[in-house]
């Protein structure tokens, strides 16, 4: 599983990383490239945690991909008489106003 550098984390979701899953360091963190939910301070900690992380990683990755597909379906819905087209882009912060 590749690691995603800390600088790239902010581009993914804007959340600050917490700590290395293994040693709990808080600096120089990289995110697991597969599940994107667990952080490591480097490849050594990632390799040491591989056996414990392997199964949850697959579950998290599968759930994240399902969530992303469902979000895309919602974003691609055409507008109708109750909902404007591209409601997520045009009604950001105004969910009920778009209904």
mmCIF file of C-alpha atoms in Angstrom:
data_model
loop_
_atom_site.group_PDB
_atom_site.id
_atom_site.type_symbol
_atom_site.label_atom_id
_atom_site.label_comp_id
_atom_site.label_asym_id
_atom_site.label_seq_id
_atom_site.Cartn_x
_atom_site.Cartn_y
_atom_site.Cartn_z
ATOM 1 C CA UNK A 1 0.000 0.000 0.000
ATOM 2 C CA UNK A 2 1.551 3.321 -1.007
ATOM 3 C CA UNK A 3 1.717 6.210 1.409
ATOM 4 C CA UNK A 4 0.366 9.666 0.633
ATOM 5 C CA UNK A 5 2.612 12.510 1.761
ATOM 6 C CA UNK A 6 1.316 14.868 4.433
ATOM 7 C CA UNK A 7 1.229 17.810 1.994
ATOM 8 C CA UNK A 8 -1.243 15.857 -0.140
ATOM 9 C CA UNK A 9 -3.517 15.092 2.831
ATOM 10 C CA UNK A 10 -4.919 18.615 2.942
ATOM 11 C CA UNK A 11 -5.927 18.322 -0.708
ATOM 12 C CA UNK A 12 -7.928 15.178 0.044
ATOM 13 C CA UNK A 13 -10.219 16.368 2.815
ATOM 14 C CA UNK A 14 -8.802 19.342 4.677
ATOM 15 C CA UNK A 15 -8.475 17.448 7.956
ATOM 16 C CA UNK A 16 -5.224 17.621 9.856
ATOM 17 C CA UNK A 17 -3.561 14.253 10.443
ATOM 18 C CA UNK A 18 -3.613 12.931 13.971
ATOM 19 C CA UNK A 19 -0.703 10.603 14.813
ATOM 20 C CA UNK A 20 1.210 7.598 13.552
ATOM 21 C CA UNK A 21 -0.875 4.471 14.060
ATOM 22 C CA UNK A 22 2.099 2.657 15.573
ATOM 23 C CA UNK A 23 4.425 5.076 17.391
ATOM 24 C CA UNK A 24 2.004 8.029 17.789
ATOM 25 C CA UNK A 25 4.403 10.637 16.368
ATOM 26 C CA UNK A 26 2.542 13.702 15.158
ATOM 27 C CA UNK A 27 4.975 15.099 12.599
ATOM 28 C CA UNK A 28 5.984 13.980 9.119
ATOM 29 C CA UNK A 29 2.887 11.822 8.743
ATOM 30 C CA UNK A 30 1.797 10.013 5.617
ATOM 31 C CA UNK A 31 -1.602 8.488 5.032
ATOM 32 C CA UNK A 32 -2.164 4.897 3.931
ATOM 33 C CA UNK A 33 -2.663 5.176 0.180
ATOM 34 C CA UNK A 34 -5.268 2.415 0.082
ATOM 35 C CA UNK A 35 -7.766 3.264 2.844
ATOM 36 C CA UNK A 36 -6.670 6.885 3.424
ATOM 37 C CA UNK A 37 -7.812 6.577 7.045
ATOM 38 C CA UNK A 38 -4.625 5.607 8.899
ATOM 39 C CA UNK A 39 -1.433 7.629 9.266
ATOM 40 C CA UNK A 40 2.179 6.503 9.605
ATOM 41 C CA UNK A 41 5.366 8.443 10.269
ATOM 42 C CA UNK A 42 7.207 6.346 7.686
ATOM 43 C CA UNK A 43 7.514 3.068 5.855
ATOM 44 C CA UNK A 44 9.014 1.287 8.877
ATOM 45 C CA UNK A 45 5.906 1.834 11.006
ATOM 46 C CA UNK A 46 3.665 1.029 8.056
ATOM 47 C CA UNK A 47 5.482 -2.262 7.449
ATOM 48 C CA UNK A 48 5.387 -3.148 11.158
ATOM 49 C CA UNK A 49 1.611 -2.550 11.226
ATOM 50 C CA UNK A 50 0.860 -4.289 7.922
ATOM 51 C CA UNK A 51 -0.584 -7.525 9.374
ATOM 52 C CA UNK A 52 -2.887 -5.712 11.825
ATOM 53 C CA UNK A 53 -3.948 -3.124 9.256
ATOM 54 C CA UNK A 54 -4.485 -5.371 6.225
ATOM 55 C CA UNK A 55 -8.094 -6.484 6.876
ATOM 56 C CA UNK A 56 -9.494 -3.177 8.211
ATOM 57 C CA UNK A 57 -7.725 -1.407 5.335
ATOM 58 C CA UNK A 58 -9.634 -3.456 2.769
ATOM 59 C CA UNK A 59 -12.955 -2.888 4.570
ATOM 60 C CA UNK A 60 -12.395 0.873 4.865
ATOM 61 C CA UNK A 61 -11.273 1.173 1.243
ATOM 62 C CA UNK A 62 -14.338 -0.727 0.012
ATOM 63 C CA UNK A 63 -16.677 1.433 2.129
ATOM 64 C CA UNK A 64 -14.972 4.652 0.977
ATOM 65 C CA UNK A 65 -15.269 3.665 -2.688
ATOM 66 C CA UNK A 66 -18.953 2.773 -2.215
ATOM 67 C CA UNK A 67 -19.544 6.138 -0.528
ATOM 68 C CA UNK A 68 -17.793 7.971 -3.381
ATOM 69 C CA UNK A 69 -19.894 6.137 -5.994
ATOM 70 C CA UNK A 70 -23.109 7.003 -4.135
ATOM 71 C CA UNK A 71 -22.047 10.654 -3.901
ATOM 72 C CA UNK A 72 -21.417 10.705 -7.650
ATOM 73 C CA UNK A 73 -24.892 9.294 -8.289
ATOM 74 C CA UNK A 74 -26.413 12.090 -6.218
ATOM 75 C CA UNK A 75 -24.300 14.737 -7.920
ATOM 76 C CA UNK A 76 -25.279 13.443 -11.357
ATOM 77 C CA UNK A 77 -29.024 13.498 -10.719
ATOM 78 C CA UNK A 78 -30.791 15.774 -13.190
ATOM 79 C CA UNK A 79 -32.931 18.504 -11.759
ATOM 80 C CA UNK A 80 -36.699 18.162 -11.620
ATOM 81 C CA UNK A 81 -39.599 20.312 -10.491
ATOM 82 C CA UNK A 82 -38.573 19.925 -6.819
ATOM 83 C CA UNK A 83 -34.788 19.942 -7.056
ATOM 84 C CA UNK A 84 -32.531 22.225 -9.092
ATOM 85 C CA UNK A 85 -29.934 20.678 -11.375
ATOM 86 C CA UNK A 86 -26.499 20.209 -9.753
ATOM 87 C CA UNK A 87 -27.989 20.878 -6.334
ATOM 88 C CA UNK A 88 -24.669 20.251 -4.533
ATOM 89 C CA UNK A 89 -22.900 22.912 -6.571
ATOM 90 C CA UNK A 90 -25.661 25.524 -6.608
ATOM 91 C CA UNK A 91 -27.145 25.099 -3.146
ATOM 92 C CA UNK A 92 -24.041 24.584 -0.996
ATOM 93 C CA UNK A 93 -24.892 25.504 2.562
ATOM 94 C CA UNK A 94 -28.537 25.850 1.623
ATOM 95 C CA UNK A 95 -29.684 22.229 1.567
ATOM 96 C CA UNK A 96 -33.299 22.857 2.527
ATOM 97 C CA UNK A 97 -33.499 25.989 0.384
ATOM 98 C CA UNK A 98 -32.983 23.798 -2.678
ATOM 99 C CA UNK A 99 -35.928 21.593 -1.822
#
